[in-house]
MMTF fields as JSON, N, C-alpha, C and O atoms, coordinates in Angstrom:
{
  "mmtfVersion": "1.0.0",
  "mmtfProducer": "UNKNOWN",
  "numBonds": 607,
  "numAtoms": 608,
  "numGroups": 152,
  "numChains": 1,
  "numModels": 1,
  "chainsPerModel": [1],
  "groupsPerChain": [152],
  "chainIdList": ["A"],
  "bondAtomList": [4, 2, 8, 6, 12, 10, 16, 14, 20, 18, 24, 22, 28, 26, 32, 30, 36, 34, 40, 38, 44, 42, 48, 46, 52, 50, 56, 54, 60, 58, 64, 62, 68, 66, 72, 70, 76, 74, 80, 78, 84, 82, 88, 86, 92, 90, 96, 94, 100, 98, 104, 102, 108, 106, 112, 110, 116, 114, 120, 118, 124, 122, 128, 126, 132, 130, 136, 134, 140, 138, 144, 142, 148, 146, 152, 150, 156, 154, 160, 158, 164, 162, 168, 166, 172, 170, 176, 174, 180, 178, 184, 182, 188, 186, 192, 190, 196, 194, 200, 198, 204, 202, 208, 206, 212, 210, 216, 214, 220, 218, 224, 222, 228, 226, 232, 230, 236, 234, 240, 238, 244, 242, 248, 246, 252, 250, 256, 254, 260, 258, 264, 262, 268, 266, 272, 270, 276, 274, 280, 278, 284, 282, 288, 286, 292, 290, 296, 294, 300, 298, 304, 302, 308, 306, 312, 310, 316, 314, 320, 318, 324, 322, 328, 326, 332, 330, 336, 334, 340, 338, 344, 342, 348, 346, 352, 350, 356, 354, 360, 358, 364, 362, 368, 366, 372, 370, 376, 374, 380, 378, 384, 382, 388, 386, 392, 390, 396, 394, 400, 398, 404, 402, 408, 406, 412, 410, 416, 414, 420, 418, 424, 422, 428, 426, 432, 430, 436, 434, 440, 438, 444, 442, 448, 446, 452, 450, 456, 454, 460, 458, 464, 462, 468, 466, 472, 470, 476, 474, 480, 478, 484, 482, 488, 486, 492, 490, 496, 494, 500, 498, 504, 502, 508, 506, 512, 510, 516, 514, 520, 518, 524, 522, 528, 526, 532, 530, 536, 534, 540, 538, 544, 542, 548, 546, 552, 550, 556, 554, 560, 558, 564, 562, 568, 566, 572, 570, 576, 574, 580, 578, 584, 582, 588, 586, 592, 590, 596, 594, 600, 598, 604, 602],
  "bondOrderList": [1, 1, 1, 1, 1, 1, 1, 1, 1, 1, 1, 1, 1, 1, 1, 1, 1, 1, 1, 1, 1, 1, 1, 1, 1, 1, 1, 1, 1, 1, 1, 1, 1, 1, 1, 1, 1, 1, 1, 1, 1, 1, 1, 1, 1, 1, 1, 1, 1, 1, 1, 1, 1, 1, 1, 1, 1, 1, 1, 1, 1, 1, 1, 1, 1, 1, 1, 1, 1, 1, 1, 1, 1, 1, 1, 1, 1, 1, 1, 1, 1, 1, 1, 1, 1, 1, 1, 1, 1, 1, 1, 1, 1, 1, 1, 1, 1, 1, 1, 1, 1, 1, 1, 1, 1, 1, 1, 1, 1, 1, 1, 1, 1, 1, 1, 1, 1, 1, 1, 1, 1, 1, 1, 1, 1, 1, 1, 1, 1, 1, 1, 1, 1, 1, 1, 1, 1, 1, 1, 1, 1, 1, 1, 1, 1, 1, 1, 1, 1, 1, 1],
  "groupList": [{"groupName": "UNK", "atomNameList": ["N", "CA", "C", "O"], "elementList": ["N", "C", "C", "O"], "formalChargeList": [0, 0, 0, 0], "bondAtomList": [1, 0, 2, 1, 3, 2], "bondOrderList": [1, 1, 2], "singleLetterCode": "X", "chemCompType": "L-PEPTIDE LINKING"}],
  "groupTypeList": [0, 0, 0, 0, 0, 0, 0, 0, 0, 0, 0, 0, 0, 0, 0, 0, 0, 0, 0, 0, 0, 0, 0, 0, 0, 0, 0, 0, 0, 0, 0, 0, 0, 0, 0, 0, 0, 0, 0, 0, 0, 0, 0, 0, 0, 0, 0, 0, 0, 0, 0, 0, 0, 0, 0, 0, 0, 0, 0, 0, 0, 0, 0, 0, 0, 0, 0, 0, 0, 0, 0, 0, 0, 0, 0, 0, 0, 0, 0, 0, 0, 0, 0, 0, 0, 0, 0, 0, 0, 0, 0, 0, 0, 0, 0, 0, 0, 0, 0, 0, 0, 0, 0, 0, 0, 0, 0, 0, 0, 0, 0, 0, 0, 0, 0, 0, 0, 0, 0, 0, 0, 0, 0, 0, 0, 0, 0, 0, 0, 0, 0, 0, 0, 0, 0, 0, 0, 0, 0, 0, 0, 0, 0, 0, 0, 0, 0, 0, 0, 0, 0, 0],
  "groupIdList": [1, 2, 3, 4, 5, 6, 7, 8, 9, 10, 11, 12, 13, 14, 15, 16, 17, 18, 19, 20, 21, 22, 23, 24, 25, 26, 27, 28, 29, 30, 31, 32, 33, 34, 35, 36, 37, 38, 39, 40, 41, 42, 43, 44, 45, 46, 47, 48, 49, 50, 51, 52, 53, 54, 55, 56, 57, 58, 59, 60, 61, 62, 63, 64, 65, 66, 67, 68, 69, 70, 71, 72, 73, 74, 75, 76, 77, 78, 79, 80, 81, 82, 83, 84, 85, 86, 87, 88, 89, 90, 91, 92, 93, 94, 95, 96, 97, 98, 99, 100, 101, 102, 103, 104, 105, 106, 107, 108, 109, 110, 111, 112, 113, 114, 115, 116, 117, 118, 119, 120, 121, 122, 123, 124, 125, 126, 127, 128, 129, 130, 131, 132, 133, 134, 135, 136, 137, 138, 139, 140, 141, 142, 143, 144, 145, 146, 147, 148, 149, 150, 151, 152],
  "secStructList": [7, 2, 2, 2, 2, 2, 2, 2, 2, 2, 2, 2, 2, 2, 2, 2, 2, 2, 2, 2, 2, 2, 2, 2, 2, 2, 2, 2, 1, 1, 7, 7, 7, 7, 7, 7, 7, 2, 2, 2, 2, 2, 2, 2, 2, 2, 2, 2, 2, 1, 7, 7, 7, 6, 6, 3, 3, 3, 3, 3, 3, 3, 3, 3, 7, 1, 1, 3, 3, 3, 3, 3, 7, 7, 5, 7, 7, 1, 3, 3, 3, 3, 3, 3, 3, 3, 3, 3, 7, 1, 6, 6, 7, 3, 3, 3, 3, 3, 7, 7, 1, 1, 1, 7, 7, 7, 7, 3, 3, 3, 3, 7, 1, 6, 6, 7, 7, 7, 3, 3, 3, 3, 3, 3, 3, 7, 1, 5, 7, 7, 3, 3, 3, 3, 3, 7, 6, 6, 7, 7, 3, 3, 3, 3, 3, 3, 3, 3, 3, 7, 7, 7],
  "xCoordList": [-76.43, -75.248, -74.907, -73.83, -75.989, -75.862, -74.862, -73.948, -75.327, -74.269, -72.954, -72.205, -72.77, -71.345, -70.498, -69.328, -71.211, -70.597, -70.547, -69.438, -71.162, -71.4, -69.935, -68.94, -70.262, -68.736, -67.406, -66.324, -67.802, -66.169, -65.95, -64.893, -66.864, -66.57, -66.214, -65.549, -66.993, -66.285, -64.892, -63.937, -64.8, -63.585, -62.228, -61.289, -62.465, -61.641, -61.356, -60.243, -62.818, -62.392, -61.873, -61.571, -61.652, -61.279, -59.409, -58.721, -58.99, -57.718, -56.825, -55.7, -57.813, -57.276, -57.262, -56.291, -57.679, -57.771, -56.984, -56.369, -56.463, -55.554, -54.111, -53.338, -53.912, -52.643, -52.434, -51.268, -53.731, -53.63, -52.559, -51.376, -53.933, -53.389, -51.94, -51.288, -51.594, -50.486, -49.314, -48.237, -49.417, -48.594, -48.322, -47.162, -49.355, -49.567, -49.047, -48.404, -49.197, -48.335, -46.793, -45.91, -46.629, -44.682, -44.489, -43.576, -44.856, -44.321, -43.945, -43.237, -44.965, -45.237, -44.359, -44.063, -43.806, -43.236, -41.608, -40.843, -41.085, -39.889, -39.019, -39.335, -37.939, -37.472, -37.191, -36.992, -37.139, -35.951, -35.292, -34.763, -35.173, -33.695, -32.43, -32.468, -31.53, -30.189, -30.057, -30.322, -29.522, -29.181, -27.696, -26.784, -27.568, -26.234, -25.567, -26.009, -24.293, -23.051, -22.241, -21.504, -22.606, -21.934, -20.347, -19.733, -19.726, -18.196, -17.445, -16.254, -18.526, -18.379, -18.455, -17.709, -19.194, -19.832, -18.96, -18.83, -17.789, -17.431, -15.85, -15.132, -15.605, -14.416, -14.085, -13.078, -15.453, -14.967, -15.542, -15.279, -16.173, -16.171, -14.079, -13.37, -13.904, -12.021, -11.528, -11.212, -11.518, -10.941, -10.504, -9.419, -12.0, -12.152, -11.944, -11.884, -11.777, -11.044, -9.837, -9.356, -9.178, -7.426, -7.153, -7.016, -7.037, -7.053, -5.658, -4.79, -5.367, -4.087, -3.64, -4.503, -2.395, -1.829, -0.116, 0.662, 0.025, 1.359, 2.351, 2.214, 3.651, 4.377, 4.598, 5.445, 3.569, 3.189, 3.884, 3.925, 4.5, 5.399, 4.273, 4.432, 3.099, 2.819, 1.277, 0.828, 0.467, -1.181, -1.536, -1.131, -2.519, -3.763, -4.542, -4.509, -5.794, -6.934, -7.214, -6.804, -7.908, -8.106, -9.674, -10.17, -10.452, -11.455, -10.896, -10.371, -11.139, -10.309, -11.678, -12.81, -11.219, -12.793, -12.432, -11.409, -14.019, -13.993, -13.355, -13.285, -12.936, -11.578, -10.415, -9.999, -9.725, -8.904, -7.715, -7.958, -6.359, -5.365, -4.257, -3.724, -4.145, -3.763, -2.741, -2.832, -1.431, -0.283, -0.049, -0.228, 0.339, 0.944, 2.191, 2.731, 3.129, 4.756, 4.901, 4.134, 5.704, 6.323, 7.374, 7.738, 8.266, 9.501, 9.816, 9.049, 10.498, 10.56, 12.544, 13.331, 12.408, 13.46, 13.656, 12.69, 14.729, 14.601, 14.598, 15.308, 13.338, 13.125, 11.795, 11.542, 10.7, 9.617, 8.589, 8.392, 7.802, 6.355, 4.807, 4.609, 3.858, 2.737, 1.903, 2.306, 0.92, 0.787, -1.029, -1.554, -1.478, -3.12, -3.987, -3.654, -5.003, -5.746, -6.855, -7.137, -7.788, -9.3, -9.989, -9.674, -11.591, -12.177, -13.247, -13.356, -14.311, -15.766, -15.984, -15.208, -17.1, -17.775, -19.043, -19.366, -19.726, -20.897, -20.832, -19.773, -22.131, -22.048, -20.973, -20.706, -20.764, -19.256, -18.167, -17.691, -18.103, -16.905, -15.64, -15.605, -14.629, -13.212, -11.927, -12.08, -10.779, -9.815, -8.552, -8.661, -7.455, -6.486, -5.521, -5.491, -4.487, -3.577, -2.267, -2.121, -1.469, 0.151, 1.615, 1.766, 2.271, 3.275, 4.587, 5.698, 4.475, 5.451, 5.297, 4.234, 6.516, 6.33, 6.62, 6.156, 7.303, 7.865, 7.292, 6.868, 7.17, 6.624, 4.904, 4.33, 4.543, 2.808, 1.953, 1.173, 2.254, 2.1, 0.448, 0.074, -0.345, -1.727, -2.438, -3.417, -1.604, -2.366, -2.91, -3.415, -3.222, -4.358, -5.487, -5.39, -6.879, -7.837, -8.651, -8.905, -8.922, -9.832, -11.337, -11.375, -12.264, -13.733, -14.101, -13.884, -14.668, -14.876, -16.664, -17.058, -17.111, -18.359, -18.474, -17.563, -19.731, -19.987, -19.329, -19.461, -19.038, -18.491, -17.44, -17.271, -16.597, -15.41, -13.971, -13.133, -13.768, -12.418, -11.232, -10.967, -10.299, -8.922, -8.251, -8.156, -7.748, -6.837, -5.271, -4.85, -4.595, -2.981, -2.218, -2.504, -0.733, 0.297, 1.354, 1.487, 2.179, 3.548, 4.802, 5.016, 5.533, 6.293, 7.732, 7.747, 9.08, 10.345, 10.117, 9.189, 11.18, 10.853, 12.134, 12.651, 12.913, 14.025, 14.093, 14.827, 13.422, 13.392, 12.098, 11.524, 11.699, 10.505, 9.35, 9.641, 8.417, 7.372, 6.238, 5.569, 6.382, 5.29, 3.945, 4.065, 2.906, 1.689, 1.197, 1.452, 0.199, -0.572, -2.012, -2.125, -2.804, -4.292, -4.978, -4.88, -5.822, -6.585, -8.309, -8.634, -8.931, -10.304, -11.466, -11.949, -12.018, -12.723, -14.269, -14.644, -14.726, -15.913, -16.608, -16.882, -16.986, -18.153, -17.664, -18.216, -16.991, -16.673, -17.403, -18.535, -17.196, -16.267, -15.47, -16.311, -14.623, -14.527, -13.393, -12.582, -13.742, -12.833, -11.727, -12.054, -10.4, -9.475, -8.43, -8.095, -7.765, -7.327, -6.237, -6.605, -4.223, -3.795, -3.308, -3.564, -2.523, -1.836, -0.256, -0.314, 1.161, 1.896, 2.782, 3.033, 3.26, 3.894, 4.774, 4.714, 6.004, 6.967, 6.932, 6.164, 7.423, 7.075, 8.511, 9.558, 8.582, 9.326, 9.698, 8.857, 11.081, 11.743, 12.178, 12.805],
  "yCoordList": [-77.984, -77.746, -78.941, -79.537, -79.256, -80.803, -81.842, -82.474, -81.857, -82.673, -82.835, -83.768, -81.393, -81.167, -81.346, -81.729, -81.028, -80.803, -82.821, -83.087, -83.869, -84.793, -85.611, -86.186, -85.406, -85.344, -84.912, -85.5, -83.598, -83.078, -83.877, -84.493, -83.925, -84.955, -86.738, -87.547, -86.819, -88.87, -88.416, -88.922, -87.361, -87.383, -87.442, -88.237, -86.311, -85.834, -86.984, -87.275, -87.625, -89.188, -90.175, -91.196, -90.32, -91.06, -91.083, -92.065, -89.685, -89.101, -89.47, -89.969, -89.004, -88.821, -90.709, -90.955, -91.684, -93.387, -93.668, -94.522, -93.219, -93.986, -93.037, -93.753, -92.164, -91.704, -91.969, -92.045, -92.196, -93.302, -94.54, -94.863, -95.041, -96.454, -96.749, -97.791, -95.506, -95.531, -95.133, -95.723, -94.548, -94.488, -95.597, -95.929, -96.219, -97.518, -98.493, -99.313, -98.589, -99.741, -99.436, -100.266, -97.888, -97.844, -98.191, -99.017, -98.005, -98.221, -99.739, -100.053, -100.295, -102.001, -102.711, -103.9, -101.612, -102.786, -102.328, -102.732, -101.31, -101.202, -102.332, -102.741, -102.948, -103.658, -103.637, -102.525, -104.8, -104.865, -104.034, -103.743, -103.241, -102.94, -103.934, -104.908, -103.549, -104.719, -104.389, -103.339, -105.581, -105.39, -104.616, -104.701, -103.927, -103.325, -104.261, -105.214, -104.242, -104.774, -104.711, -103.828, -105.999, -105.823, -105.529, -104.737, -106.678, -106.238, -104.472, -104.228, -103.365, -102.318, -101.795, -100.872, -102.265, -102.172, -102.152, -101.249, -103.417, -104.483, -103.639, -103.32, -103.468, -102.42, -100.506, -99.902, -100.157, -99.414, -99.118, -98.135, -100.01, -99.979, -100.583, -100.48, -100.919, -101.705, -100.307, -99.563, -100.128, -98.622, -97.742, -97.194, -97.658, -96.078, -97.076, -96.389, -98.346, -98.904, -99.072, -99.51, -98.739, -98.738, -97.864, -98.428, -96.559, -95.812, -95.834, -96.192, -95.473, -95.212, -93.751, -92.935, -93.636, -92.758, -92.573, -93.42, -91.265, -90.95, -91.801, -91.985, -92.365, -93.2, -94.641, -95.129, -95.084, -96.465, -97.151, -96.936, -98.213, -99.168, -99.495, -99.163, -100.226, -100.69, -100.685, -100.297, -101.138, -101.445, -101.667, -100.965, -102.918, -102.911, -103.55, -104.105, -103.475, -104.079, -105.154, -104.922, -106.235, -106.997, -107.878, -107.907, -108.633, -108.945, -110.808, -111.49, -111.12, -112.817, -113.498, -113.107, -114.76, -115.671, -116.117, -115.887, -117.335, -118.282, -119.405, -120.108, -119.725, -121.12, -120.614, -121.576, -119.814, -119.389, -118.878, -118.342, -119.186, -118.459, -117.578, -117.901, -116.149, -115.486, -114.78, -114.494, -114.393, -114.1, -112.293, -111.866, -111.476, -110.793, -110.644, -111.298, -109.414, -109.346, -107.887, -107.044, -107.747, -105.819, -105.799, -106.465, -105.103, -105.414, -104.108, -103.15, -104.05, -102.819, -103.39, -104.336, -102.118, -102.29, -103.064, -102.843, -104.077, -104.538, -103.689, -102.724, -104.438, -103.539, -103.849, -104.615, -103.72, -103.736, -103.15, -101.968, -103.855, -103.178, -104.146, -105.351, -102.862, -103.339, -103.899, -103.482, -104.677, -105.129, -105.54, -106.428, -104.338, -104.331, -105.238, -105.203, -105.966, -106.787, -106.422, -105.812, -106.978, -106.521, -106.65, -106.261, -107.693, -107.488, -108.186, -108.786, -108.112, -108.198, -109.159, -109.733, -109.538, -110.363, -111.123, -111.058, -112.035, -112.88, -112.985, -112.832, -113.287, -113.721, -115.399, -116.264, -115.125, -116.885, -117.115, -118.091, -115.607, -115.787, -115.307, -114.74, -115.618, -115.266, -115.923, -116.72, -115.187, -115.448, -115.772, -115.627, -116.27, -117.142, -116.267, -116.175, -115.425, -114.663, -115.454, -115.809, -115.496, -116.181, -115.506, -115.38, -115.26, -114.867, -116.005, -115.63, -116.714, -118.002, -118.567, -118.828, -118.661, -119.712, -121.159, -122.135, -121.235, -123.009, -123.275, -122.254, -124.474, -124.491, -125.071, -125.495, -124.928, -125.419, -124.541, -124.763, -123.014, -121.93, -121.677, -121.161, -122.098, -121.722, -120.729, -120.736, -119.412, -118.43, -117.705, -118.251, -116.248, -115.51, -115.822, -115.868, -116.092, -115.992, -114.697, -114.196, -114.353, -112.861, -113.096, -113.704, -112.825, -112.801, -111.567, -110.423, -111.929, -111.456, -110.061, -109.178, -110.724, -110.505, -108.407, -107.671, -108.042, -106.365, -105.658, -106.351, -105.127, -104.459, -104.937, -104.41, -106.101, -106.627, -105.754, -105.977, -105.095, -104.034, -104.576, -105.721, -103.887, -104.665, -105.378, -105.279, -106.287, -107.078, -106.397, -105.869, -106.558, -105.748, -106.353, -106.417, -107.011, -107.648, -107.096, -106.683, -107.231, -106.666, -107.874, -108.865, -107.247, -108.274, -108.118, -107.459, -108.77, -108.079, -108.607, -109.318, -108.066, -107.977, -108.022, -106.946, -108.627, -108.464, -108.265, -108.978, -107.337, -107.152, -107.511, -106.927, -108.629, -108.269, -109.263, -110.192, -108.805, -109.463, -109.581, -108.788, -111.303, -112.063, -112.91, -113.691, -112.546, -112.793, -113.502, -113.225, -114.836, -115.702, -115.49, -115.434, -115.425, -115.311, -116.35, -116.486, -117.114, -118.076, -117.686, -116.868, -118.155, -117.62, -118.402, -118.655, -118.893, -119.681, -119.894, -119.148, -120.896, -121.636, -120.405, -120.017, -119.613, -118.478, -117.091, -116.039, -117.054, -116.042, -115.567, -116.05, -114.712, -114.123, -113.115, -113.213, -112.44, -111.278, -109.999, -110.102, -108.958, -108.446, -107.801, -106.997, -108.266, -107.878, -107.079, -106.789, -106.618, -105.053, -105.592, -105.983, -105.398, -104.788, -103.837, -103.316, -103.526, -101.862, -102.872, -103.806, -101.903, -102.485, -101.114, -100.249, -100.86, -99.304, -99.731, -100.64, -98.986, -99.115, -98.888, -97.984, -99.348, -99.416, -98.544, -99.175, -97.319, -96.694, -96.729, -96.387, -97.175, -97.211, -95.966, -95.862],
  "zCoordList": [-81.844, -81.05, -80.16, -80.208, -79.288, -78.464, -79.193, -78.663, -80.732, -81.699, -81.706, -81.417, -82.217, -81.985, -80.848, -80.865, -79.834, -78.13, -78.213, -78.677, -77.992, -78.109, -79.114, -78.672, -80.249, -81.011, -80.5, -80.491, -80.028, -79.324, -78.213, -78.078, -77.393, -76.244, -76.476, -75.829, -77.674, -77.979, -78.176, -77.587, -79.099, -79.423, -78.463, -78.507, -77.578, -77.017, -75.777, -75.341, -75.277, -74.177, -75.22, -74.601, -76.417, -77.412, -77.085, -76.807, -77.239, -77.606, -76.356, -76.318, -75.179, -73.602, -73.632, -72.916, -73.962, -73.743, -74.102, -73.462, -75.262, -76.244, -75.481, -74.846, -75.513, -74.72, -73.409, -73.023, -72.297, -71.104, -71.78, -71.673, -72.62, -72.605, -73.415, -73.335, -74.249, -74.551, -73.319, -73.417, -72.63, -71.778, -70.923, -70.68, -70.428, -69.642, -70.201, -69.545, -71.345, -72.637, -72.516, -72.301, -72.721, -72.677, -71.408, -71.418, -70.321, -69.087, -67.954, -66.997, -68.866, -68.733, -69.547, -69.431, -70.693, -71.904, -71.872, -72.748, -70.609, -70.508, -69.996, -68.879, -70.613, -69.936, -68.454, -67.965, -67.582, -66.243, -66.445, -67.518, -64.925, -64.694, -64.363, -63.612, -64.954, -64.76, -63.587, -63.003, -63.169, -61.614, -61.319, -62.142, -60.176, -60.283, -60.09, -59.449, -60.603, -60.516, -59.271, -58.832, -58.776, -57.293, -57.26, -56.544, -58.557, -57.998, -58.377, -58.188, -58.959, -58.895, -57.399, -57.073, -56.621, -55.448, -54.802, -53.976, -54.981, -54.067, -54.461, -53.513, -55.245, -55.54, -54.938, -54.57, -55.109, -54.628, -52.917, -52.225, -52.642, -50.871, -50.584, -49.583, -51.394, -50.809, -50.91, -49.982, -51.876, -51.946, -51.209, -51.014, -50.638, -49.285, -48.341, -47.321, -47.942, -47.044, -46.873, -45.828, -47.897, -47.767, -48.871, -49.956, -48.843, -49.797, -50.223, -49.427, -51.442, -52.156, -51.104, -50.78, -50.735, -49.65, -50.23, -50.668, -50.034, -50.395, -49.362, -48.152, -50.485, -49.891, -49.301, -48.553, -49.899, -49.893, -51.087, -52.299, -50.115, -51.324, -52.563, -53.737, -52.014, -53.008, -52.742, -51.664, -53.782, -53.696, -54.981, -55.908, -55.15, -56.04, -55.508, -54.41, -56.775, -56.042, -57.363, -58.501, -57.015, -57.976, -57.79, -56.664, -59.055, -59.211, -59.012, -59.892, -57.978, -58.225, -58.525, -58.242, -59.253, -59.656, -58.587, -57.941, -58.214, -57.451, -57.317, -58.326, -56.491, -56.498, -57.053, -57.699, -57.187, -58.098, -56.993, -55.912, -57.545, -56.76, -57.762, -58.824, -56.818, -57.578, -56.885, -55.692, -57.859, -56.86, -57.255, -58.396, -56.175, -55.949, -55.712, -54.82, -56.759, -56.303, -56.207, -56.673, -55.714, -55.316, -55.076, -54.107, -55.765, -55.537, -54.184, -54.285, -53.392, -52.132, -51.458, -51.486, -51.001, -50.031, -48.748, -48.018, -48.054, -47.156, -45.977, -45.694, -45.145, -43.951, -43.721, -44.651, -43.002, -42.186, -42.504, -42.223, -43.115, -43.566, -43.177, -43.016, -43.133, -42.817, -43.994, -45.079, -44.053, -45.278, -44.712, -44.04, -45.433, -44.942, -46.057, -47.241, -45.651, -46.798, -46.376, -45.344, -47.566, -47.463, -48.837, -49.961, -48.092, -49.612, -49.246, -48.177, -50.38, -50.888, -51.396, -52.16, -51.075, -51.878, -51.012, -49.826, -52.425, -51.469, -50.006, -49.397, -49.345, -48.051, -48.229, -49.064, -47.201, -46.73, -48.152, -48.731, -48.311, -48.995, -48.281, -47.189, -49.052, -47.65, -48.979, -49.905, -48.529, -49.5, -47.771, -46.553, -48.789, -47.546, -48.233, -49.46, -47.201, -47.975, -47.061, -45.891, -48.27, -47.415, -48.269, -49.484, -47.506, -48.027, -48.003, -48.379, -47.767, -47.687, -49.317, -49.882, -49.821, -50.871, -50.398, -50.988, -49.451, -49.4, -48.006, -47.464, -47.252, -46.099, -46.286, -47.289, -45.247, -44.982, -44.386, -43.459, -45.286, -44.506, -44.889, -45.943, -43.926, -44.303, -44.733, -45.48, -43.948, -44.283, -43.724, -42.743, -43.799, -42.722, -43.666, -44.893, -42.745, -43.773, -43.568, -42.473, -44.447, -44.247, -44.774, -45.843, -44.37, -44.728, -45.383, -44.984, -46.407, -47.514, -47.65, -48.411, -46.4, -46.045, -45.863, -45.483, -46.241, -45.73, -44.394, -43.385, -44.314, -43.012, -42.1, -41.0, -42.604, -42.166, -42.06, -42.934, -41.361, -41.417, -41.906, -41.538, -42.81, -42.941, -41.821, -40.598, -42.974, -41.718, -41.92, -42.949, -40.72, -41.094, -40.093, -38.897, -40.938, -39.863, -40.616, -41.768, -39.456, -39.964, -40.009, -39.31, -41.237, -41.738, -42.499, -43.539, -41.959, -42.494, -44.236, -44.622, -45.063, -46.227, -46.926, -46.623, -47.658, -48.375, -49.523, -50.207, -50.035, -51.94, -52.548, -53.467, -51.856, -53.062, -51.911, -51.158, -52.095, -51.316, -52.431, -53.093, -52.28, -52.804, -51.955, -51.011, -52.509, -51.825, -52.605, -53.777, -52.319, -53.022, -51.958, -50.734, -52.864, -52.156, -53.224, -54.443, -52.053, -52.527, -52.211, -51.351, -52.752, -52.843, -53.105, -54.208, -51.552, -51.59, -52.769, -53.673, -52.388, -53.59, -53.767, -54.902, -52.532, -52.457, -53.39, -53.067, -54.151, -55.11, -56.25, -56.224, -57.383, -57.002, -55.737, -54.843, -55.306, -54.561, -55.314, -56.234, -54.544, -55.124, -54.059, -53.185, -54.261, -52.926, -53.222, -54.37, -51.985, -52.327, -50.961, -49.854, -51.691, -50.037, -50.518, -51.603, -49.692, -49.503, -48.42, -47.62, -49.067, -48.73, -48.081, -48.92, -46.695, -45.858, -45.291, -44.464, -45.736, -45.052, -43.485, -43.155, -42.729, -41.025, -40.729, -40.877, -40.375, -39.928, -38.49, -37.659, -38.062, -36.911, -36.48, -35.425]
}
């Protein structure tokens, strides 16, 4: 009997090693996790910062590369609107938003950085309001305005 018991037992620390060590093998041999995708991140923190709201002329949000300038148009009624910006990205990143086409109009610059609140100025408007945002080396970011009629 000792025999048998002896046998059942190689066996059975045999069975229990190899399913250790098989488990220990799948768990070591799973790839990396991918890293999350910040500009998912970086999109929808803009979002719940300037949410889409009934009656708003206008809004999107966009993924700009680095160095890159990219224009915004909306066509609206003349009259007085607020025009909120905001957006994400790397640390010392920051985009230059201007609504001037002609002139040496620099720009508001907005920082691009975690926990930076929208920026918002108000501005008359005759038909169509065009925005150029520029977007410094530290990119990508992803930026978002929102465009409200200013009621008198």
């Amino acid at each position: 009997m000792t025999g048998e018991r002896t046998r059942g037992a190689v066996l059975y620390t045999t069975a229990a090693a190899l399913v250790v060590g098989g488990a220990t093998w799948w768990v070591l041999s799973a790839p990396p996790e991918a890293p999350a995708d910040p500009t998912a991140q970086w999109r929808s923190a803009v979002e719940q910062q300037i949410p889409d709201v009934d009656g708003q002329a206008a809004a999107e949000t966009s993924e700009l590369e680095s160095g890159g300038v990219h224009s915004f148009e909306a066509f609206v009624d003349t009259g007085s609107y607020l025009v909120s910006t905001v957006c994400r990205g790397e640390s010392g990143s920051m985009v230059r938003v201007s609504l001037s086409r002609i002139g040496n109009d620099s720009g508001l610059g907005v920082h691009c950085s975690e926990g930076r609140p929208p920026e918002s100025f108000e501005v008359g408007l005759g038909g169509t309001m065009r925005m150029t945002v520029v977007v410094s080396d530290d990119g990508p970011v992803v930026f978002r305005y929102s465009l409200q009629r200013v009621v008198d």
